[in-house]
């Protein structure tokens, strides 16, 4: 009896853990909302208007895309040619075109909003409404969804009275049923904030800012009537710095607009302009010349600061921003450019992080003036920091030049040339830090400091790390910065040759195909499940898509790891279900989904509906490990670029399968499965 209770307790505990994890992972994404409108042109001509609202960080693709890339948006008009005629093709609003590194081609998409219009001419006067179907793909940085919508356009309200209200009710119910989830927005803003804060700290260690800390804090503590007043004034000084830089970020967002910043970041001329700008910044940091604002600005601000009081303190902070512009300007400019690629309020978040790092020391040293004695003395090391930032600015500049080259497909800055430039830049940085090269404003020193030596070693190690990339090494540490492996003089690596797919000594099982890295894969769920039962292996369901960017990233960067590849080839059965497969199902197999109410007409529709109805998720990639009874072995996983995390997830699921299959009580109860469904 005690043994049975223990088994029951273990089983119940496993069930609760799986349930909690499953509910956390399962998500239904619905990033594109559609609204319709009708504009009457004449007695028999109308314009059908499709308005798409797209969630932040998601993209909706254009109608016109090259083959082999993402799926285009498709419009299907029912009864066209019978009761009405289409006048011309469906028109679309302004879009964004940029080079996609995964598909190696230019792709056109919409961000935030899109409008499509179709002019029609009615030939049947009894026509009351027009039905249209939209099939589309939408992606964010981690997932893709493939969806469709059936929409109605009311041409004659008298003939279809009440239908609009019914449609609104249906849409409201659908919105309640489908949860809109996009946690990546907050996460990306935190990333911007952290990078900006570290950049502010780097700016703090430049010769334009660092010497101002003891001078300014001493001024406040000596001129104030009490220590408390000195602390209060210094803190207000720090707050003023934050306000000034946040206002700058707000001004940039206000002038260009949140949406325009994102569009600019993919523009060829925008990237070329910032390549030139960052090169100028880098040369300035290295000591060729100083970038300063007009001296009259500083004079006017200083005169305002002499008035005293809180207003005077604010103008003192503004004076610091102007005087230190030669050091902080290039860093602020680079931050604003990077934040522009995120769109939205990213420039404001970036300036908040940057200014906090600048302002923090003034408040802390005012509160604890004794700490001023621990500050290192100003000297040549400040110029070393500035020159090092110049090298980093120069390296980053070539990223913008590479973006322009990729979009134009000029092949002028292919992967090998880009890496050669970075190797030269970071190699020269290492030599500079080791004291082998001297630049203007450098002070002559008989020996180098320990900090400079360690930084030089880091630069040298990074340089050596880059060198194998010339021969085809993936360089995952800097993935996304250099051009992709395919954008190269030798896409397969220098001296390499492809020998074709390796053949399985046992031959391919019936219904199986070779997938990525020659992994045996099934594209039919039942066939894969039957094979798993015959060979006593768990099943990995891979909900994927031919046009799924992050599915390819997982296959190329994560599945290629030896320890993961070993599991995928020998420890489980892979079932890859493509939710964007457009092949039609036989009419006898077509049905209406009980979960979504949509018509299931294609193979992709079938697997998408299977994912939604069984696992309450619709994003790809999405991975589910199950046993022979189709019960979940571990909570499902979505996009997981961390190879170790993904390996641990696979290994835990496989171990759970072995424990369950060897246990006298196999798996969870059949009744428990209904909870997941």
XYZ file of C-alpha atoms in Angstrom:
677
model
C 0.000 0.000 0.000
C 2.866 2.336 0.867
C 4.557 1.503 -2.452
C 1.387 2.310 -4.415
C 0.918 5.631 -2.578
C 4.487 6.601 -3.354
C 3.940 5.886 -7.053
C 0.719 7.893 -6.997
C 2.454 10.844 -5.294
C 5.322 10.814 -7.818
C 2.875 10.611 -10.689
C 0.735 13.464 -9.360
C 3.799 15.631 -8.779
C 5.020 15.020 -12.336
C 1.572 15.901 -13.654
C 1.476 19.205 -11.735
C 4.965 20.174 -12.944
C 4.049 19.406 -16.548
C 0.757 21.255 -16.249
C 2.403 24.382 -14.828
C 5.100 24.393 -17.481
C 2.624 23.694 -20.257
C 0.320 26.530 -19.291
C 3.337 28.850 -19.238
C 4.550 27.833 -22.711
C 1.271 27.486 -24.585
C 0.317 30.696 -26.281
C -1.985 31.675 -29.104
C -0.485 34.564 -31.040
C -2.764 36.859 -33.010
C -0.506 39.786 -33.955
C -2.530 41.084 -36.923
C -6.015 42.523 -36.505
C -8.120 43.205 -39.610
C -10.822 45.794 -40.153
C -12.758 46.415 -43.353
C -14.381 49.388 -45.005
C -16.194 50.071 -48.276
C -15.888 53.254 -50.324
C -18.529 53.836 -53.011
C -17.054 55.201 -56.242
C -20.154 55.114 -58.470
C -23.481 53.280 -58.692
C -21.785 49.989 -59.581
C -18.154 50.493 -58.523
C -16.760 50.152 -55.009
C -13.391 50.127 -53.297
C -12.838 47.337 -50.747
C -10.446 48.445 -48.002
C -8.491 46.044 -45.751
C -6.889 47.742 -42.727
C -4.323 45.676 -40.812
C -3.134 46.633 -37.316
C 0.156 44.884 -36.556
C 1.542 44.406 -33.061
C 4.875 45.981 -32.155
C 7.894 43.870 -33.256
C 5.767 41.833 -35.724
C 5.930 42.001 -39.532
C 3.208 41.271 -42.108
C 4.594 40.391 -45.536
C 3.733 41.925 -48.902
C 1.844 40.266 -51.769
C 4.887 40.343 -54.037
C 7.730 38.225 -52.689
C 10.325 36.118 -54.521
C 9.969 32.350 -54.392
C 11.855 30.556 -51.653
C 11.340 33.291 -49.082
C 8.592 34.169 -46.634
C 4.974 33.562 -47.602
C 3.252 36.480 -49.331
C -0.131 37.857 -48.282
C -2.802 36.397 -50.557
C -6.327 37.748 -51.217
C -9.051 35.387 -52.456
C -12.338 36.933 -53.625
C -15.349 34.613 -53.649
C -17.737 34.815 -56.611
C -15.392 37.167 -58.455
C -16.375 37.054 -62.123
C -19.889 35.846 -61.282
C -21.564 38.744 -59.457
C -18.775 41.304 -59.657
C -15.494 41.936 -61.464
C -12.107 42.880 -60.068
C -10.754 46.136 -61.487
C -6.966 45.831 -61.494
C -4.972 44.087 -58.764
C -5.074 44.583 -55.006
C -3.059 47.684 -54.096
C -1.032 48.003 -50.886
C 0.261 50.877 -48.768
C 3.890 51.894 -48.353
C 6.084 49.031 -47.201
C 9.634 48.313 -46.031
C 12.117 46.295 -48.094
C 15.292 44.916 -46.568
C 17.691 42.047 -47.072
C 16.854 38.941 -45.042
C 19.974 37.061 -43.994
C 18.186 33.731 -43.543
C 16.452 33.645 -46.933
C 19.325 35.537 -48.646
C 17.016 37.855 -50.560
C 15.167 41.137 -50.320
C 11.823 40.779 -48.532
C 9.070 43.381 -48.375
C 6.968 43.705 -45.246
C 4.752 46.032 -43.194
C 5.286 47.140 -39.587
C 2.622 48.505 -37.229
C -0.056 49.008 -39.940
C -0.909 48.201 -43.545
C -3.744 49.036 -45.928
C -4.822 47.009 -48.962
C -7.453 48.185 -51.462
C -9.291 46.405 -54.264
C -11.635 48.126 -56.720
C -14.623 46.053 -57.900
C -17.439 46.551 -60.408
C -20.789 44.965 -59.448
C -22.561 43.114 -62.293
C -25.416 41.580 -60.248
C -27.723 44.170 -58.635
C -28.902 41.622 -56.057
C -25.402 41.439 -54.550
C -25.529 42.507 -50.909
C -22.038 41.642 -49.668
C -18.684 40.403 -50.921
C -16.754 37.675 -49.106
C -12.963 37.720 -49.202
C -10.344 35.470 -47.634
C -6.840 36.564 -46.593
C -3.974 34.091 -46.136
C -0.866 35.596 -44.568
C 2.330 35.059 -42.602
C 3.493 37.265 -39.718
C 6.798 37.031 -37.839
C 8.591 38.661 -34.946
C 12.171 38.156 -33.733
C 11.425 34.695 -32.345
C 8.330 33.177 -33.928
C 6.202 33.064 -37.070
C 2.486 32.373 -37.474
C 0.554 31.361 -40.576
C -3.087 32.364 -40.493
C -6.133 33.250 -42.570
C -9.208 35.443 -42.159
C -12.635 35.423 -43.774
C -13.949 38.978 -44.137
C -17.187 40.474 -45.420
C -17.803 43.765 -47.239
C -21.361 45.096 -47.136
C -22.305 46.584 -50.509
C -26.045 46.987 -49.913
C -27.018 47.452 -46.248
C -30.736 47.054 -46.931
C -30.217 43.512 -48.237
C -28.035 42.429 -45.358
C -29.468 44.361 -42.423
C -27.974 43.381 -39.147
C -25.050 41.476 -40.661
C -22.485 44.084 -39.587
C -23.535 43.832 -35.939
C -23.281 40.047 -36.127
C -19.803 40.276 -37.603
C -18.690 42.588 -34.784
C -19.996 40.121 -32.222
C -18.128 37.252 -33.895
C -14.914 39.290 -33.962
C -15.332 40.211 -30.294
C -15.777 36.556 -29.333
C -12.741 35.613 -31.408
C -10.609 38.252 -29.677
C -11.679 36.941 -26.279
C -10.802 33.401 -27.300
C -7.380 34.266 -28.732
C -4.877 35.846 -26.326
C -2.564 38.482 -27.739
C 0.832 37.790 -26.249
C 4.092 39.578 -27.109
C 6.500 39.574 -24.145
C 9.509 40.399 -26.321
C 8.754 44.137 -26.402
C 9.541 44.665 -22.720
C 12.549 42.375 -22.937
C 14.077 44.280 -25.870
C 13.625 47.616 -24.044
C 15.478 46.207 -21.039
C 18.294 45.182 -23.392
C 18.475 48.723 -24.815
C 18.511 50.183 -21.314
C 21.375 47.939 -20.149
C 23.507 48.604 -23.248
C 22.848 52.349 -22.916
C 23.767 52.292 -19.216
C 27.087 50.564 -19.987
C 27.707 53.082 -22.780
C 27.088 55.909 -20.314
C 29.605 54.371 -17.965
C 32.148 54.236 -20.821
C 31.475 57.926 -21.582
C 31.994 58.679 -17.908
C 35.586 57.431 -18.210
C 36.537 59.881 -20.958
C 38.695 63.005 -20.450
C 35.689 65.263 -21.146
C 33.553 63.943 -18.270
C 35.660 62.177 -15.630
C 37.586 65.254 -14.383
C 34.267 67.059 -13.913
C 33.134 64.681 -11.140
C 35.435 65.842 -8.290
C 35.327 69.466 -9.481
C 31.519 69.641 -9.594
C 30.885 67.715 -6.375
C 33.457 69.835 -4.498
C 31.783 72.974 -5.812
C 28.381 71.918 -4.467
C 29.671 70.789 -1.062
C 31.754 73.946 -0.503
C 29.302 76.532 -1.837
C 26.235 75.125 -0.089
C 25.346 76.363 3.408
C 25.150 72.817 4.786
C 26.179 69.314 3.812
C 22.521 68.378 3.313
C 22.085 71.309 0.901
C 25.209 70.230 -0.992
C 23.879 66.692 -1.371
C 20.481 68.040 -2.449
C 22.035 70.306 -5.070
C 24.272 67.554 -6.457
C 21.323 65.176 -6.702
C 19.293 67.821 -8.540
C 22.308 68.302 -10.823
C 22.219 64.563 -11.622
C 18.450 64.659 -12.206
C 18.956 67.605 -14.573
C 21.443 65.522 -16.600
C 18.844 62.739 -16.900
C 16.131 65.200 -17.968
C 18.374 66.782 -20.635
C 19.287 63.496 -22.309
C 15.767 62.026 -22.039
C 14.446 65.208 -23.683
C 16.943 64.581 -26.495
C 15.605 61.044 -27.006
C 12.029 62.342 -26.876
C 12.855 65.038 -29.416
C 14.308 62.492 -31.856
C 11.229 60.271 -31.475
C 8.881 63.249 -31.873
C 10.592 64.657 -34.970
C 10.995 61.415 -36.890
C 8.098 59.452 -35.385
C 8.330 56.043 -33.722
C 7.428 54.189 -36.919
C 9.738 56.233 -39.163
C 12.802 55.419 -37.057
C 12.305 51.707 -37.662
C 11.827 52.284 -41.393
C 14.945 54.481 -41.562
C 17.097 51.763 -40.026
C 16.497 49.544 -43.084
C 17.147 52.327 -45.615
C 20.301 52.150 -47.765
C 21.069 55.873 -47.581
C 20.449 55.922 -43.829
C 23.023 53.144 -43.352
C 25.543 54.812 -45.669
C 25.132 58.151 -43.885
C 25.772 56.610 -40.484
C 28.744 54.677 -41.823
C 30.339 58.007 -42.757
C 29.234 59.624 -39.474
C 30.692 56.830 -37.311
C 33.973 56.909 -39.237
C 34.191 60.660 -38.530
C 33.404 60.010 -34.837
C 36.071 57.281 -34.695
C 38.768 59.463 -36.262
C 37.857 62.236 -33.814
C 38.138 59.874 -30.841
C 41.577 58.801 -32.067
C 42.786 62.415 -31.842
C 42.741 63.706 -35.425
C 40.439 66.590 -34.462
C 37.850 67.600 -31.867
C 34.117 67.730 -32.536
C 32.808 70.666 -30.517
C 29.630 72.694 -30.501
C 29.858 76.473 -31.170
C 31.658 78.237 -28.296
C 28.870 80.838 -28.127
C 26.498 78.098 -26.907
C 28.730 77.342 -23.928
C 29.173 81.049 -23.120
C 25.425 81.671 -23.078
C 24.760 78.596 -20.955
C 27.499 79.571 -18.459
C 25.917 82.989 -18.032
C 22.606 81.327 -17.171
C 24.333 79.014 -14.688
C 25.720 82.027 -12.761
C 22.207 82.991 -11.656
C 22.264 80.286 -8.991
C 19.334 78.383 -7.535
C 17.752 75.314 -9.102
C 17.552 76.997 -12.514
C 21.266 77.755 -12.347
C 22.033 74.125 -11.463
C 19.981 72.933 -14.449
C 22.008 75.173 -16.767
C 25.214 73.839 -15.185
C 24.090 70.349 -16.232
C 23.339 71.655 -19.723
C 26.812 73.212 -19.820
C 28.330 69.820 -18.967
C 26.408 68.216 -21.853
C 27.706 70.871 -24.279
C 31.309 70.929 -23.047
C 31.590 67.129 -23.041
C 29.986 66.766 -26.478
C 33.284 65.856 -28.155
C 33.349 62.681 -26.020
C 29.673 61.943 -25.403
C 28.335 63.043 -28.824
C 29.618 60.037 -30.798
C 28.368 57.594 -28.142
C 24.956 59.285 -27.925
C 24.699 59.333 -31.727
C 25.526 55.639 -31.975
C 22.983 54.800 -29.267
C 20.238 56.746 -31.035
C 21.003 54.936 -34.304
C 20.852 51.531 -32.641
C 17.661 52.454 -30.786
C 16.129 53.602 -34.081
C 16.206 50.007 -35.334
C 13.902 49.054 -32.447
C 11.396 51.852 -33.092
C 8.811 53.033 -30.577
C 10.139 54.722 -27.445
C 13.525 52.967 -27.704
C 15.465 56.281 -28.114
C 13.897 57.560 -24.873
C 14.753 54.319 -23.047
C 18.312 54.481 -24.405
C 18.847 58.070 -23.271
C 17.423 57.217 -19.845
C 19.967 54.434 -19.361
C 22.849 56.539 -20.697
C 22.076 59.593 -18.562
C 21.583 57.557 -15.376
C 25.129 56.214 -15.711
C 26.444 59.776 -16.195
C 24.395 61.262 -13.336
C 24.823 58.513 -10.726
C 28.388 59.416 -9.621
C 27.452 63.048 -8.882
C 24.720 62.001 -6.446
C 26.799 59.236 -4.812
C 29.969 61.305 -4.331
C 27.922 64.228 -3.008
C 26.358 61.912 -0.407
C 29.727 60.339 0.449
C 32.398 63.008 -0.280
C 35.068 60.860 1.348
C 34.898 58.570 -1.675
C 36.439 61.332 -3.814
C 39.815 60.453 -2.345
C 39.545 56.945 -3.806
C 39.050 58.194 -7.380
C 42.074 57.625 -9.637
C 43.849 60.780 -10.784
C 43.103 62.099 -14.252
C 45.842 61.259 -16.720
C 46.806 59.481 -19.911
C 44.526 56.530 -19.153
C 41.492 58.729 -19.943
C 42.798 59.314 -23.478
C 43.384 55.558 -23.801
C 39.705 54.956 -23.020
C 38.722 57.539 -25.637
C 40.944 56.003 -28.344
C 39.637 52.503 -27.521
C 36.085 53.759 -28.017
C 37.258 55.165 -31.374
C 38.351 51.695 -32.523
C 34.981 50.259 -31.449
C 33.115 53.042 -33.309
C 35.160 52.252 -36.440
C 34.304 48.535 -36.239
C 30.614 49.305 -35.759
C 30.658 51.666 -38.758
C 31.321 48.748 -41.108
C 28.178 47.024 -39.845
C 26.141 49.891 -41.343
C 28.103 49.690 -44.595
C 27.459 45.935 -44.663
C 23.707 46.511 -44.219
C 23.649 48.761 -47.292
C 25.682 46.257 -49.329
C 23.351 43.392 -48.376
C 20.234 45.328 -49.338
C 21.706 46.324 -52.719
C 23.262 42.854 -53.243
C 26.460 44.442 -54.572
C 28.734 41.782 -53.013
C 31.355 44.475 -52.372
C 31.620 43.729 -48.659
C 31.292 39.966 -48.477
C 31.921 38.001 -45.292
C 35.671 37.500 -45.847
C 36.333 41.206 -46.493
C 34.200 42.247 -43.512
C 36.075 39.853 -41.208
C 39.443 40.964 -42.617
C 38.543 44.574 -41.750
C 37.518 43.610 -38.210
C 40.673 41.530 -37.752
C 42.757 44.540 -38.796
C 40.839 46.948 -36.510
C 40.942 44.771 -33.388
C 44.530 43.702 -34.134
C 45.572 47.361 -34.261
C 43.622 47.998 -31.052
C 45.599 45.230 -29.335
C 48.898 46.714 -30.562
C 47.808 50.164 -29.339
C 46.894 48.872 -25.892
C 50.245 47.045 -25.665
C 51.959 50.388 -26.337
C 53.332 49.440 -29.767
C 51.434 52.274 -31.463
C 51.035 55.846 -30.246
C 48.441 58.370 -31.379
C 48.090 62.157 -30.863
C 47.438 63.210 -27.241
C 48.959 59.953 -25.898
C 51.370 60.460 -23.018
C 54.655 58.578 -23.120
C 54.795 55.868 -20.469
C 57.622 53.517 -19.572
C 55.195 50.736 -18.690
C 51.519 49.929 -19.218
C 48.978 49.383 -16.465
C 47.515 46.016 -15.568
C 44.058 47.127 -16.750
C 45.429 48.191 -20.126
C 47.304 44.893 -20.458
C 44.188 42.837 -19.716
C 42.104 44.885 -22.170
C 44.808 44.393 -24.814
C 44.761 40.640 -24.206
C 40.974 40.600 -24.673
C 41.352 42.474 -27.990
C 44.093 40.070 -29.105
C 42.053 36.978 -28.172
C 39.043 38.346 -30.051
C 41.246 39.013 -33.100
C 42.521 35.416 -33.082
C 38.929 34.172 -32.648
C 37.902 36.015 -35.842
C 40.623 34.507 -38.058
C 39.031 31.016 -38.600
C 35.956 32.830 -39.918
C 37.933 33.488 -43.112
C 37.853 29.734 -43.706
C 34.148 29.271 -42.983
C 33.968 29.044 -39.172
C 30.459 30.137 -38.020
C 31.705 32.627 -35.334
C 28.512 32.294 -33.278
C 29.803 34.826 -30.747
C 29.222 37.655 -33.244
C 26.298 36.115 -35.111
C 24.308 38.853 -36.860
C 27.186 41.326 -37.216
C 29.142 40.010 -40.222
C 27.334 39.050 -43.451
C 25.874 35.495 -43.421
C 27.951 32.493 -44.430
C 26.149 32.312 -47.767
C 27.122 35.923 -48.599
C 30.696 34.895 -49.176
C 33.308 34.091 -51.797
C 33.340 30.535 -50.445
C 29.897 29.775 -48.944
C 30.953 26.246 -47.939
C 34.299 27.268 -46.474
C 37.706 27.354 -48.164
C 38.802 23.910 -49.302
C 35.573 22.173 -48.322
C 33.376 20.068 -50.564
C 29.949 18.654 -50.050
C 29.686 14.898 -50.307
C 25.924 14.809 -50.423
C 23.531 13.357 -47.909
C 24.770 10.525 -45.750
C 22.743 7.378 -46.133
C 21.371 5.531 -43.134
C 22.806 2.027 -43.040
C 19.347 0.655 -42.297
C 17.745 2.680 -45.088
C 15.018 5.253 -44.701
C 11.874 4.091 -42.904
C 8.697 4.148 -44.968
C 7.278 7.657 -45.128
C 10.445 9.312 -43.802
C 12.759 11.863 -45.421
C 16.140 13.325 -44.679
C 15.784 16.619 -42.792
C 18.396 19.153 -41.648
C 21.841 17.617 -40.977
C 20.542 14.333 -42.471
C 18.209 13.727 -39.531
C 15.550 11.151 -40.408
C 12.270 13.037 -40.283
C 8.588 12.231 -40.771
C 6.149 14.770 -42.213
C 3.071 12.758 -41.285
C 2.178 12.582 -37.610
C 0.658 9.087 -37.588
C 3.542 7.565 -39.548
C 6.099 9.030 -37.168
C 4.145 7.931 -34.107
C 3.837 4.362 -35.449
C 7.583 4.209 -36.136
C 8.319 5.488 -32.611
C 6.124 2.757 -31.103
C 7.851 0.056 -33.145
C 11.299 1.263 -32.063
C 10.452 2.255 -28.463
C 11.465 5.894 -28.885
C 9.827 9.167 -27.836
C 8.474 11.567 -30.475
C 9.651 15.143 -30.992
C 6.921 17.090 -32.773
C 8.500 19.994 -34.630
C 5.849 22.548 -35.604
C 7.706 24.457 -38.300
C 7.283 26.232 -41.624
C 9.110 26.493 -44.920
C 9.160 30.285 -44.507
C 9.884 30.319 -40.752
C 13.062 32.339 -40.109
C 13.687 31.231 -36.534
C 12.984 27.613 -37.424
C 15.989 27.824 -39.762
C 18.043 29.522 -37.047
C 17.288 26.683 -34.629
C 18.204 24.071 -37.241
C 21.429 25.825 -38.269
C 22.721 27.062 -34.916
C 21.253 24.751 -32.278
C 20.511 21.415 -33.923
C 24.034 21.425 -35.404
C 25.603 21.114 -31.927
C 27.110 17.577 -31.644
C 25.380 16.646 -28.375
C 21.986 17.772 -29.700
C 22.517 16.152 -33.105
C 23.260 12.856 -31.342
C 19.901 12.962 -29.547
C 17.963 13.980 -32.655
C 19.463 11.155 -34.723
C 19.481 8.295 -32.220
C 17.334 8.981 -29.141
C 13.990 10.109 -30.571
C 11.796 10.229 -33.662
C 11.490 13.630 -35.348
C 8.091 14.560 -36.791
C 8.277 17.897 -38.645
C 4.834 19.355 -39.368
C 4.866 22.299 -41.799
C 1.999 24.640 -40.990
C 2.549 26.640 -44.197
C 2.249 23.658 -46.559
C -0.163 24.927 -49.240
C -0.922 21.539 -50.802
C -4.654 20.861 -50.771
C -6.140 18.054 -48.721
C -8.399 15.602 -50.551
C -11.996 16.836 -50.358
C -12.912 13.869 -48.175
C -10.330 15.030 -45.564
C -11.305 18.702 -45.520
C -13.274 19.867 -42.470
C -14.264 22.831 -40.317
C -12.196 23.248 -37.147
C -14.147 22.753 -33.926
C -11.645 25.011 -32.123
C -11.419 28.023 -34.448
C -14.378 27.503 -36.793
C -12.080 27.900 -39.813
C -12.190 25.769 -42.934
C -9.274 23.302 -43.010
C -8.441 22.885 -46.683
C -4.662 22.395 -46.906
C -2.037 20.246 -45.219
C -0.665 23.357 -43.499
C -4.168 24.222 -42.206
C -4.411 20.702 -40.793
C -1.162 20.873 -38.826
C -1.849 24.435 -37.662
C -5.263 23.368 -36.370
C -3.642 20.319 -34.754
C -1.198 22.582 -32.901
C -3.916 24.993 -31.763
C -6.479 22.402 -30.700
C -4.035 19.994 -29.034
C -1.444 22.329 -27.520
C -3.144 25.768 -27.420
C -0.310 27.432 -29.379
C 0.067 28.724 -32.928
C 3.631 30.083 -33.155
C 6.596 28.431 -34.818
C 9.034 27.012 -34.012
C 7.285 24.970 -31.332
C 8.573 21.668 -29.976
C 6.617 19.004 -28.100
C 8.044 15.740 -26.712
C 5.450 12.966 -26.320
C 5.358 9.257 -25.526
C 3.574 6.447 -27.390
C 0.263 7.360 -25.728
C 0.638 10.941 -27.052
C 1.156 12.257 -23.534
C 3.516 15.190 -22.920
C 6.862 14.252 -21.376
C 8.044 17.793 -20.581
C 6.510 21.234 -21.017
C 6.781 22.313 -24.704
C 9.578 24.578 -25.867
C 9.468 27.497 -28.305
C 12.432 29.336 -29.884
C 15.451 28.603 -27.679
C 18.779 29.838 -29.111
C 20.691 28.639 -26.028
C 22.021 25.228 -27.113
C 22.675 24.059 -23.550
C 19.129 24.918 -22.459
C 17.689 23.146 -25.501
C 19.894 20.088 -24.885
C 18.822 19.902 -21.232
C 15.187 20.188 -22.329
C 15.576 17.303 -24.811
C 17.558 15.150 -22.363
C 15.039 15.655 -19.541
C 12.145 14.694 -21.825
C 13.950 11.572 -23.054
C 14.831 10.580 -19.470
C 11.183 11.054 -18.456
C 10.178 8.767 -21.328
C 12.547 6.047 -20.122
C 11.308 6.344 -16.527
C 7.673 6.226 -17.567
C 8.153 3.319 -20.009
C 10.029 1.291 -17.372
C 7.586 2.094 -14.568
C 4.885 -0.476 -13.651
C 2.381 2.385 -13.973
C 2.992 3.881 -17.444
C 2.460 7.578 -18.027
C -0.192 9.872 -16.722
C -3.793 8.769 -16.659
C -5.801 9.064 -19.858
C -8.207 11.372 -18.035
C -5.380 13.812 -17.290
C -4.796 14.391 -20.993
C -8.110 16.189 -21.226
C -6.688 18.912 -18.977
C -4.043 19.711 -21.594
C -6.585 19.649 -24.390
